[in-house]
PDB file of C-alpha atoms in Angstrom:
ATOM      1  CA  UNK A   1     -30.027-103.062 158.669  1.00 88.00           C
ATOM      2  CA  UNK A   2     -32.744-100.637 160.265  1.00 93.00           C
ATOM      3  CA  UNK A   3     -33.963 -97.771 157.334  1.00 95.00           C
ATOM      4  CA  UNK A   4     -34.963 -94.506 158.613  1.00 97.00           C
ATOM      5  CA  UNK A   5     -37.490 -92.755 156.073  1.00 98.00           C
ATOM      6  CA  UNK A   6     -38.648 -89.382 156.925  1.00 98.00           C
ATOM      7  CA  UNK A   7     -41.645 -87.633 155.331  1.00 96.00           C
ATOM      8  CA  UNK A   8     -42.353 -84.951 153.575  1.00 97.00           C
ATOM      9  CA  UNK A   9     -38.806 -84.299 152.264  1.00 97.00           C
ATOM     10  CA  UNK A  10     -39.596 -80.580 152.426  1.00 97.00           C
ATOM     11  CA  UNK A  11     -42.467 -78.283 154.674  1.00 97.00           C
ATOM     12  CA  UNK A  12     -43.358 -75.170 154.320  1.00 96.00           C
ATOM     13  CA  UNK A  13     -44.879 -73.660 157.107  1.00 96.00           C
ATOM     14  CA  UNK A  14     -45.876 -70.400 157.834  1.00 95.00           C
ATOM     15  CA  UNK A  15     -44.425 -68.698 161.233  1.00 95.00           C
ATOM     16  CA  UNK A  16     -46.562 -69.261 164.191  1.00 96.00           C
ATOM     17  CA  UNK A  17     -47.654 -72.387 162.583  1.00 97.00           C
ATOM     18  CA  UNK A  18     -47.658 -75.906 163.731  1.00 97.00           C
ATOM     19  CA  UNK A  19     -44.989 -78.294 161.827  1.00 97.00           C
ATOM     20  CA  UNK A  20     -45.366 -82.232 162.017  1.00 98.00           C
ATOM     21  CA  UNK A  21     -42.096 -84.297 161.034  1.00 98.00           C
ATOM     22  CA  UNK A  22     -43.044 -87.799 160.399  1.00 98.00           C
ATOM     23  CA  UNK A  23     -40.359 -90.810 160.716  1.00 98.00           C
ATOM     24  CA  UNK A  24     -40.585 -94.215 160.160  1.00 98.00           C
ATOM     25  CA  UNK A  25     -38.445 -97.194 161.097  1.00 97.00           C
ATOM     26  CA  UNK A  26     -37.810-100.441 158.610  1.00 97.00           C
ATOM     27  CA  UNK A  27     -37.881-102.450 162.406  1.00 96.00           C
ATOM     28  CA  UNK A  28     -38.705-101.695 165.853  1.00 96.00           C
ATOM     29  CA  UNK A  29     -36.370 -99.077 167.433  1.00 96.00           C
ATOM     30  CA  UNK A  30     -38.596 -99.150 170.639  1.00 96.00           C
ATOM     31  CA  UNK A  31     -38.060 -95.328 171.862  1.00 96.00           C
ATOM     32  CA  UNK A  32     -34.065 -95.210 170.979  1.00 96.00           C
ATOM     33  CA  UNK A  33     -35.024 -92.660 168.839  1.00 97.00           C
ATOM     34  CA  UNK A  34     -33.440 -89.187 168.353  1.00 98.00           C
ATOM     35  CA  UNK A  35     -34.344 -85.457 166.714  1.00 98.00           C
ATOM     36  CA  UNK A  36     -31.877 -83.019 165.388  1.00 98.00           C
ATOM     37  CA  UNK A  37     -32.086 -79.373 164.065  1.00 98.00           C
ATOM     38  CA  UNK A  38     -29.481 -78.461 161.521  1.00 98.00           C
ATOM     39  CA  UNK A  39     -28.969 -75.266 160.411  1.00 96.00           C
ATOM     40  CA  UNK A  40     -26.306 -74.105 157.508  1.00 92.00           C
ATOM     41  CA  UNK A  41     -22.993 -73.626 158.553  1.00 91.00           C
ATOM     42  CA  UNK A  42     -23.728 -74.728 162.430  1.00 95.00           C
ATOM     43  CA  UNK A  43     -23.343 -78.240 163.859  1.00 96.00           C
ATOM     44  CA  UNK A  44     -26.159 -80.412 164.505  1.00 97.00           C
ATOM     45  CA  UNK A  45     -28.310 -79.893 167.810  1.00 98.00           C
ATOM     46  CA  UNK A  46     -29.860 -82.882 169.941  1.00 98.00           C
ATOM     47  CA  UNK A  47     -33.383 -81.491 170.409  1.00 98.00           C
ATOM     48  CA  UNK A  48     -35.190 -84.985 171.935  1.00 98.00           C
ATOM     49  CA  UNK A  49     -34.090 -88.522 172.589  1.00 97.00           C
ATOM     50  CA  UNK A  50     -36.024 -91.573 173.395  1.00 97.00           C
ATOM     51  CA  UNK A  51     -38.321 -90.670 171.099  1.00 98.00           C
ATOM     52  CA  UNK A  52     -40.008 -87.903 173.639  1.00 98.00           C
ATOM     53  CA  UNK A  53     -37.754 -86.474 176.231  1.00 98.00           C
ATOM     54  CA  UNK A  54     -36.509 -83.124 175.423  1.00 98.00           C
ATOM     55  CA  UNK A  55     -32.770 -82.404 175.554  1.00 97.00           C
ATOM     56  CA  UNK A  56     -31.205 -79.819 178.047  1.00 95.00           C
ATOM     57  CA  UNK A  57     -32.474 -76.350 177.037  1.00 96.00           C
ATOM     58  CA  UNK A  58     -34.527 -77.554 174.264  1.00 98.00           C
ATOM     59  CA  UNK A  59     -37.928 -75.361 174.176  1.00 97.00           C
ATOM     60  CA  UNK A  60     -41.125 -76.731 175.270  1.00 98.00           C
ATOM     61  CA  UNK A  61     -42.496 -76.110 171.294  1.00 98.00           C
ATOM     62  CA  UNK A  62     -40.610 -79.126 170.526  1.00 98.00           C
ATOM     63  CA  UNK A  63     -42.485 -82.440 170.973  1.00 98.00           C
ATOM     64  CA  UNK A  64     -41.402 -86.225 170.074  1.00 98.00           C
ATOM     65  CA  UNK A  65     -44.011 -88.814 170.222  1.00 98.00           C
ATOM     66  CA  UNK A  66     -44.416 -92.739 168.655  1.00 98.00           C
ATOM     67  CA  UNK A  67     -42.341 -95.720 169.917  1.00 98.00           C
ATOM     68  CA  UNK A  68     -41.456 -99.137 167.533  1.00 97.00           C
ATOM     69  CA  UNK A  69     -41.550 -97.901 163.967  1.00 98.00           C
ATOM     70  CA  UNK A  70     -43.254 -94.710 163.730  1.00 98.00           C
ATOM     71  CA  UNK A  71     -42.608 -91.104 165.125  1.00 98.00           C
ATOM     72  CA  UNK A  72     -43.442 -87.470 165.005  1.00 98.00           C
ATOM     73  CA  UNK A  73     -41.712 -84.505 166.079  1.00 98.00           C
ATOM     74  CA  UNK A  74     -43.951 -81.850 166.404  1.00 98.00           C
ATOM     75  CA  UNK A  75     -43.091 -78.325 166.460  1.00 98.00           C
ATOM     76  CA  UNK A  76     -45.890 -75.497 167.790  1.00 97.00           C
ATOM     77  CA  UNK A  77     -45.993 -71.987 166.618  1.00 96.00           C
ATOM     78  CA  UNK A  78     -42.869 -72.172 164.782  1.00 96.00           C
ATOM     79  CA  UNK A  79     -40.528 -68.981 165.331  1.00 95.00           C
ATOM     80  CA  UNK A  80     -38.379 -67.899 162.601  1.00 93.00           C
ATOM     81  CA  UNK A  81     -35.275 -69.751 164.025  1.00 95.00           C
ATOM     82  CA  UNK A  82     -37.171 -72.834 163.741  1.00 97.00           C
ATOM     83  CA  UNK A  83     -36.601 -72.817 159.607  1.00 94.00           C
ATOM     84  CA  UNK A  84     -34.014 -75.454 159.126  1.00 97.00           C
ATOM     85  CA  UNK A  85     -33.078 -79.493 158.064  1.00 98.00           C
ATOM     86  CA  UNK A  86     -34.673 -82.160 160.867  1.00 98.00           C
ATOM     87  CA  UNK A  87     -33.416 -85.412 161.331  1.00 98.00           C
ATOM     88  CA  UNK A  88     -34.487 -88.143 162.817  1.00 98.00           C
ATOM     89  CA  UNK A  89     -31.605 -91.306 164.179  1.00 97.00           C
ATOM     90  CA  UNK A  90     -32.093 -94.198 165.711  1.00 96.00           C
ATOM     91  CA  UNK A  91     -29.884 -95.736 168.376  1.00 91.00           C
ATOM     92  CA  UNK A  92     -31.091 -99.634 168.810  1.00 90.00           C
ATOM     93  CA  UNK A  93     -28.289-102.067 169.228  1.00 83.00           C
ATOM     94  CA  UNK A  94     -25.932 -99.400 169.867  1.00 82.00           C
ATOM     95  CA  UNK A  95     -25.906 -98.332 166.456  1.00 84.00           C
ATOM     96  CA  UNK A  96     -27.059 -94.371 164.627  1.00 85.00           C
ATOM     97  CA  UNK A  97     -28.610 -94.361 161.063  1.00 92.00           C
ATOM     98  CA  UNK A  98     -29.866 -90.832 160.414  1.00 96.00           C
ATOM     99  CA  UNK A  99     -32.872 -90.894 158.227  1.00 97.00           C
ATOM    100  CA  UNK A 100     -32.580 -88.547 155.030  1.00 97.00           C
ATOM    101  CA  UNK A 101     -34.467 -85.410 156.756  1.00 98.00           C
ATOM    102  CA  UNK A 102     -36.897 -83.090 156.810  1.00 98.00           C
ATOM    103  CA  UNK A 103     -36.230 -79.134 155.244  1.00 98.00           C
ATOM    104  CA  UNK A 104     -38.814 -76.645 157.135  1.00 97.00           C
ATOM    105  CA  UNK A 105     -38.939 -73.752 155.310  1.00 96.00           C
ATOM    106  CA  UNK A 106     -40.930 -70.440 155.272  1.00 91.00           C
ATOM    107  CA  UNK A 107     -44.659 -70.943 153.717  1.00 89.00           C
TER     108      UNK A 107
ATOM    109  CA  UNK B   1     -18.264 -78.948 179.732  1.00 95.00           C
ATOM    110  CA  UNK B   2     -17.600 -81.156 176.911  1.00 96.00           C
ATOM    111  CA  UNK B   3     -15.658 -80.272 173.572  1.00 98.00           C
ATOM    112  CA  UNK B   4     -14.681 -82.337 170.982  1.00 98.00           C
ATOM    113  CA  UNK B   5     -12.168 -81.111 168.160  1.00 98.00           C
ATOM    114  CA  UNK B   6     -11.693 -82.835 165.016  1.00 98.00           C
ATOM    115  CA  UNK B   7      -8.277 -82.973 162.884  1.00 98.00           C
ATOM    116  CA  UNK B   8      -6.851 -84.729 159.429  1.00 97.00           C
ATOM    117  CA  UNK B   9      -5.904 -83.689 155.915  1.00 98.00           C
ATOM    118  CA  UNK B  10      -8.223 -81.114 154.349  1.00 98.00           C
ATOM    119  CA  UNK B  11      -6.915 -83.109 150.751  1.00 98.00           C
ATOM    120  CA  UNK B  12      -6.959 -87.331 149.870  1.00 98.00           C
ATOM    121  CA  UNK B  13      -6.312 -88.452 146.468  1.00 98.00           C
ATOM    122  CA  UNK B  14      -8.632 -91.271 145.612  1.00 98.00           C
ATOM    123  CA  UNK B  15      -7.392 -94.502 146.373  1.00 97.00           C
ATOM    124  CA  UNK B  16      -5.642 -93.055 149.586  1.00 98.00           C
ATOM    125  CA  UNK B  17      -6.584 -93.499 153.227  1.00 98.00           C
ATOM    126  CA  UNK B  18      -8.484 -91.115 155.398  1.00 98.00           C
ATOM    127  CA  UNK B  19      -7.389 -91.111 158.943  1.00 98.00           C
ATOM    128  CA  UNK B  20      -9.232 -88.443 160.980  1.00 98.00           C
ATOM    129  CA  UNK B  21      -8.433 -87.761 165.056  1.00 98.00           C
ATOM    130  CA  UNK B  22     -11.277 -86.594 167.390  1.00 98.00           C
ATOM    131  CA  UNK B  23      -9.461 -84.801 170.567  1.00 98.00           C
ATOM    132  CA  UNK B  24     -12.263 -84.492 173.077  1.00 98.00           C
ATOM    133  CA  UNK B  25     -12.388 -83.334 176.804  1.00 97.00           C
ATOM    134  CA  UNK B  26     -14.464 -82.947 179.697  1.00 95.00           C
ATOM    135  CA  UNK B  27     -15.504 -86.547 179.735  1.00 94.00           C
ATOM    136  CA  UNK B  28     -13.435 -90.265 179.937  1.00 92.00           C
ATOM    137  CA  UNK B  29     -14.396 -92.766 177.268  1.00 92.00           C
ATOM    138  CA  UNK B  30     -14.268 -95.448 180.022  1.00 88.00           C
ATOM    139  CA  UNK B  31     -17.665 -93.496 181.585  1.00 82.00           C
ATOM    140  CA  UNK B  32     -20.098 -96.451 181.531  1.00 83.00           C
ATOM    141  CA  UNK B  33     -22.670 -96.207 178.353  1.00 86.00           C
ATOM    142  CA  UNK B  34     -20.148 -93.365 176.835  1.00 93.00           C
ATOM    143  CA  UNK B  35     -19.677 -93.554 173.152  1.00 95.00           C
ATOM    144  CA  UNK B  36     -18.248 -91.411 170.923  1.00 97.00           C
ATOM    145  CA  UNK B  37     -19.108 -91.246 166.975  1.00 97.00           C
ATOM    146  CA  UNK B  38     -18.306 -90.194 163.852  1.00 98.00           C
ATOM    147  CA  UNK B  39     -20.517 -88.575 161.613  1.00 98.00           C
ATOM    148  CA  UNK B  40     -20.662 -86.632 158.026  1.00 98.00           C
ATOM    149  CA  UNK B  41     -22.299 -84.768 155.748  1.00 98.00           C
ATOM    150  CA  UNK B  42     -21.458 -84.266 151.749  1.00 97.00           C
ATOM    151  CA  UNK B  43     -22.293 -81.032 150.181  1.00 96.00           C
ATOM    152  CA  UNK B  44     -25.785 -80.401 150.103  1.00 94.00           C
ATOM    153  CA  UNK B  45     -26.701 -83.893 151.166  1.00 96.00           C
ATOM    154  CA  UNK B  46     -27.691 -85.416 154.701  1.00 96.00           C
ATOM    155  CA  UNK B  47     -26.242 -86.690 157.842  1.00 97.00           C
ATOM    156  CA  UNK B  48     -24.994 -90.257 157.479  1.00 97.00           C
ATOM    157  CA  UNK B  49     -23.603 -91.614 160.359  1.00 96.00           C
ATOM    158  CA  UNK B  50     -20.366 -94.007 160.412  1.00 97.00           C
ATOM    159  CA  UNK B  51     -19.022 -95.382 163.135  1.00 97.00           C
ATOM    160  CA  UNK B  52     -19.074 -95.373 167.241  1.00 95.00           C
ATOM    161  CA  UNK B  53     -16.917 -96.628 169.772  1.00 96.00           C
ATOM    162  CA  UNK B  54     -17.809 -97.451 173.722  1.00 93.00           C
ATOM    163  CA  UNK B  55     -16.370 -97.306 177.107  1.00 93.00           C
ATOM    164  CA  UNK B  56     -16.088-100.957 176.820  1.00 92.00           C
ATOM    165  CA  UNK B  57     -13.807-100.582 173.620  1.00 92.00           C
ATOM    166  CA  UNK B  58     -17.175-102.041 171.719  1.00 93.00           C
ATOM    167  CA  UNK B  59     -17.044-100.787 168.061  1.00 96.00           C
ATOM    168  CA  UNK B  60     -19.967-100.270 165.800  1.00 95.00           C
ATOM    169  CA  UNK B  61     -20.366 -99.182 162.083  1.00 95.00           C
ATOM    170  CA  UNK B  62     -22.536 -98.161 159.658  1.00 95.00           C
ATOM    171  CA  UNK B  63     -23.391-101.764 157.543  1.00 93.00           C
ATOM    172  CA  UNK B  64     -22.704 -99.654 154.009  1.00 94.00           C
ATOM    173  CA  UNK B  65     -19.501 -98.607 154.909  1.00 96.00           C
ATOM    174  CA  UNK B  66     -18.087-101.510 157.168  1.00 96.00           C
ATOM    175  CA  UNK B  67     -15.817-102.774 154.942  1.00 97.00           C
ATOM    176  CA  UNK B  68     -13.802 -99.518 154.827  1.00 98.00           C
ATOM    177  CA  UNK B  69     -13.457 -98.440 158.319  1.00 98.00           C
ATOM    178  CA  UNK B  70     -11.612 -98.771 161.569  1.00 98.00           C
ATOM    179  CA  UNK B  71     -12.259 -96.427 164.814  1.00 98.00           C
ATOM    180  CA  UNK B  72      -9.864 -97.306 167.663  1.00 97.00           C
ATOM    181  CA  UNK B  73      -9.204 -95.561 170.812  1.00 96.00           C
ATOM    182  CA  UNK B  74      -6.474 -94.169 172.886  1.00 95.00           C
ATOM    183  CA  UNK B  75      -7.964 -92.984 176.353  1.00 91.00           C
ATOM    184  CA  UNK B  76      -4.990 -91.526 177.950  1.00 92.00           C
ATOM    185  CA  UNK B  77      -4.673 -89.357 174.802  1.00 95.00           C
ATOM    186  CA  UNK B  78      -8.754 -88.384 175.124  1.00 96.00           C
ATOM    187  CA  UNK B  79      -8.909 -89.270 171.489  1.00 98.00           C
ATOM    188  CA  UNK B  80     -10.648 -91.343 169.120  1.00 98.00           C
ATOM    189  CA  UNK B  81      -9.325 -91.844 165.517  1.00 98.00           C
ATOM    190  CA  UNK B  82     -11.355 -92.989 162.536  1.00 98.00           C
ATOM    191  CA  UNK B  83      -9.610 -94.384 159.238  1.00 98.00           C
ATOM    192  CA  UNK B  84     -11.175 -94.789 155.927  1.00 98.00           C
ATOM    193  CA  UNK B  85      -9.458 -97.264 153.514  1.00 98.00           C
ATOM    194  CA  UNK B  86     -10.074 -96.631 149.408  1.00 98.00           C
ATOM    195  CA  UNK B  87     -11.430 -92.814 149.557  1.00 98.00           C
ATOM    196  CA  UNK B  88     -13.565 -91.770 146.662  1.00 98.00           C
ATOM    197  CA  UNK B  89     -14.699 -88.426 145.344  1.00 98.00           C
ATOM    198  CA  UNK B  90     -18.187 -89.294 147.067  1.00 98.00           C
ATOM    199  CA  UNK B  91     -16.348 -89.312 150.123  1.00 98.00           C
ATOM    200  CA  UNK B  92     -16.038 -85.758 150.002  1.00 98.00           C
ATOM    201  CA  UNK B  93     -17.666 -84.315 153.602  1.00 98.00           C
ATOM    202  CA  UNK B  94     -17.580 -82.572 156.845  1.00 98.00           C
ATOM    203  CA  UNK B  95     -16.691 -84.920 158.951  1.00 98.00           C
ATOM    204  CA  UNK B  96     -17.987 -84.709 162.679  1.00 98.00           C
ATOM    205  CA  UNK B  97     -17.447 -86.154 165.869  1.00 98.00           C
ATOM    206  CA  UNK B  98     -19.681 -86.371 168.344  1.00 98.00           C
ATOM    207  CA  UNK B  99     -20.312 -87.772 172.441  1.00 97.00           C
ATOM    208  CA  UNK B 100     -22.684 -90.058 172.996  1.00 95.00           C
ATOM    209  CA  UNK B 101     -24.249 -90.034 176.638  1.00 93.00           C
ATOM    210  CA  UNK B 102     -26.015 -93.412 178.067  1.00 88.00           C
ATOM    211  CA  UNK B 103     -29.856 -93.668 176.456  1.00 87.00           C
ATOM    212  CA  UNK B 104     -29.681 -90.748 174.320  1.00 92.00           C
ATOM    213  CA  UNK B 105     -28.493 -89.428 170.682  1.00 94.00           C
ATOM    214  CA  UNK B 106     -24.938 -87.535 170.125  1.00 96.00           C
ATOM    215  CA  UNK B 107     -25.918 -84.289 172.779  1.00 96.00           C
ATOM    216  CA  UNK B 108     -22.607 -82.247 172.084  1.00 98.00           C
ATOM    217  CA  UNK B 109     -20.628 -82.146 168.556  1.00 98.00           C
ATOM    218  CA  UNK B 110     -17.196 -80.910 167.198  1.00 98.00           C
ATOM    219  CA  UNK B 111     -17.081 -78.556 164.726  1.00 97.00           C
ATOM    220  CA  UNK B 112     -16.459 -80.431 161.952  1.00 98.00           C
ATOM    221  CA  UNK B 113     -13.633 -80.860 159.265  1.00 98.00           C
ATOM    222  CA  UNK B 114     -13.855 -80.698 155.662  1.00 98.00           C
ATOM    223  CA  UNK B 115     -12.007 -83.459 153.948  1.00 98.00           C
ATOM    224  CA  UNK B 116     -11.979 -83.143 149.775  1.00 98.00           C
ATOM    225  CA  UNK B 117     -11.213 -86.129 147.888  1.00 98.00           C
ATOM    226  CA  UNK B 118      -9.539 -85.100 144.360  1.00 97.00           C
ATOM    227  CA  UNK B 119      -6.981 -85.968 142.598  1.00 96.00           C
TER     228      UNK B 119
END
């Protein structure tokens, strides 16, 4: 069984900062490897997938890098919309663990 | 445009079993690479994913819970159903569903259903 672990737990950033999400794989995921923002009370929102590709209307702040077991999502001059729970999942063998996330929250 | 709408009791009694529907549209689970998933979230806690199921009826679920679930398919109906044997308080969640598209994570989600598990 693959074990996401994302680091820190929480980040506190100040806005117009940059924020770097860190997640690492137990075993190679390659680049099936996908970011979510999750704010309270919305659903979950694909913002990149294999490990770097932005999804459909994602903003170009939002960068995914790192391929086999270790990844950042980077996130420049964070805007106050920004402040919310990341995730990290991987999608090898079909599967979709969710690593335990990241809170970004105002600095 | 894809939706996906998810239904079931808002009340188990431990013991019982779960069995949630996902109604989706705007897609057809026989789409090559299409999956659809189930995912949840307890209060306060984070996303845990449980189980997905392919155009080619291949099923996949999360090792810790494997023992405990079943997601099936009816694709004339557009729905997928997930069933949870021997609920527990921890079970207590928002359950989601969510679409899968070929190469990438879950891109469009329902809006989730909140299942208690009390007695």
């Amino acid at each position: 069984e693959i074990v996401m672990t994302q680091s820190p737990a929480t980040l506190s950033v100040s806005p117009g900062e940059t924020a770097t999400l860190s997640c690492r794989a137990s075993q190679s995921v390659s680049t099936n490897l996908a970011w979510y923002q999750h704010k309270p009370g919305q659903t979950p929102r694909l913002l990149i997938y294999g490990a770097s590709t932005r999804a459909t209307g994602i903003p170009a702040r939002f960068s995914g890098g790192g391929s086999g077991t270790e990844f950042t999502l980077t996130i420049s001059s964070l805007q106050s919309e920004d402040f919310a729970v990341y995730y990290c999942q991987h999608y090898r063998d079909w599967l979709g663990t969710f690593g335990q996330g990241t809170k970004v929250e105002i600095k | 445009q894809i939706t996906l709408k998810e239904s079931g009791p808002t009340l188990v009694k431990p013991t019982q079993t779960l069995t949630l529907t996902c109604t989706f549209s705007g897609f057809s689970l026989t789409n090559n690479a299409v999956g659809v998933g189930w995912i949840r979230q307890p209060p306060g806690g984070a996303l845990e994913w449980l189980a997905l199921i392919y155009w080619d009826n291949d099923m996949r679920y999360s090792p810790s819970l494997k023992s405990r679930l079943t997601i099936t398919r009816d694709t004339l109906k557009n729905q997928v159903v997930l069933t949870m044997t021997d609920v527990d308080p921890v079970d207590t969640a928002t359950y989601y569903c969510a679409h899968r598209p070929a190469g990438s994570g879950f891109d469009v989600w329902g809006q989730g259903t909140v299942v208690t598990v009390s007695s």
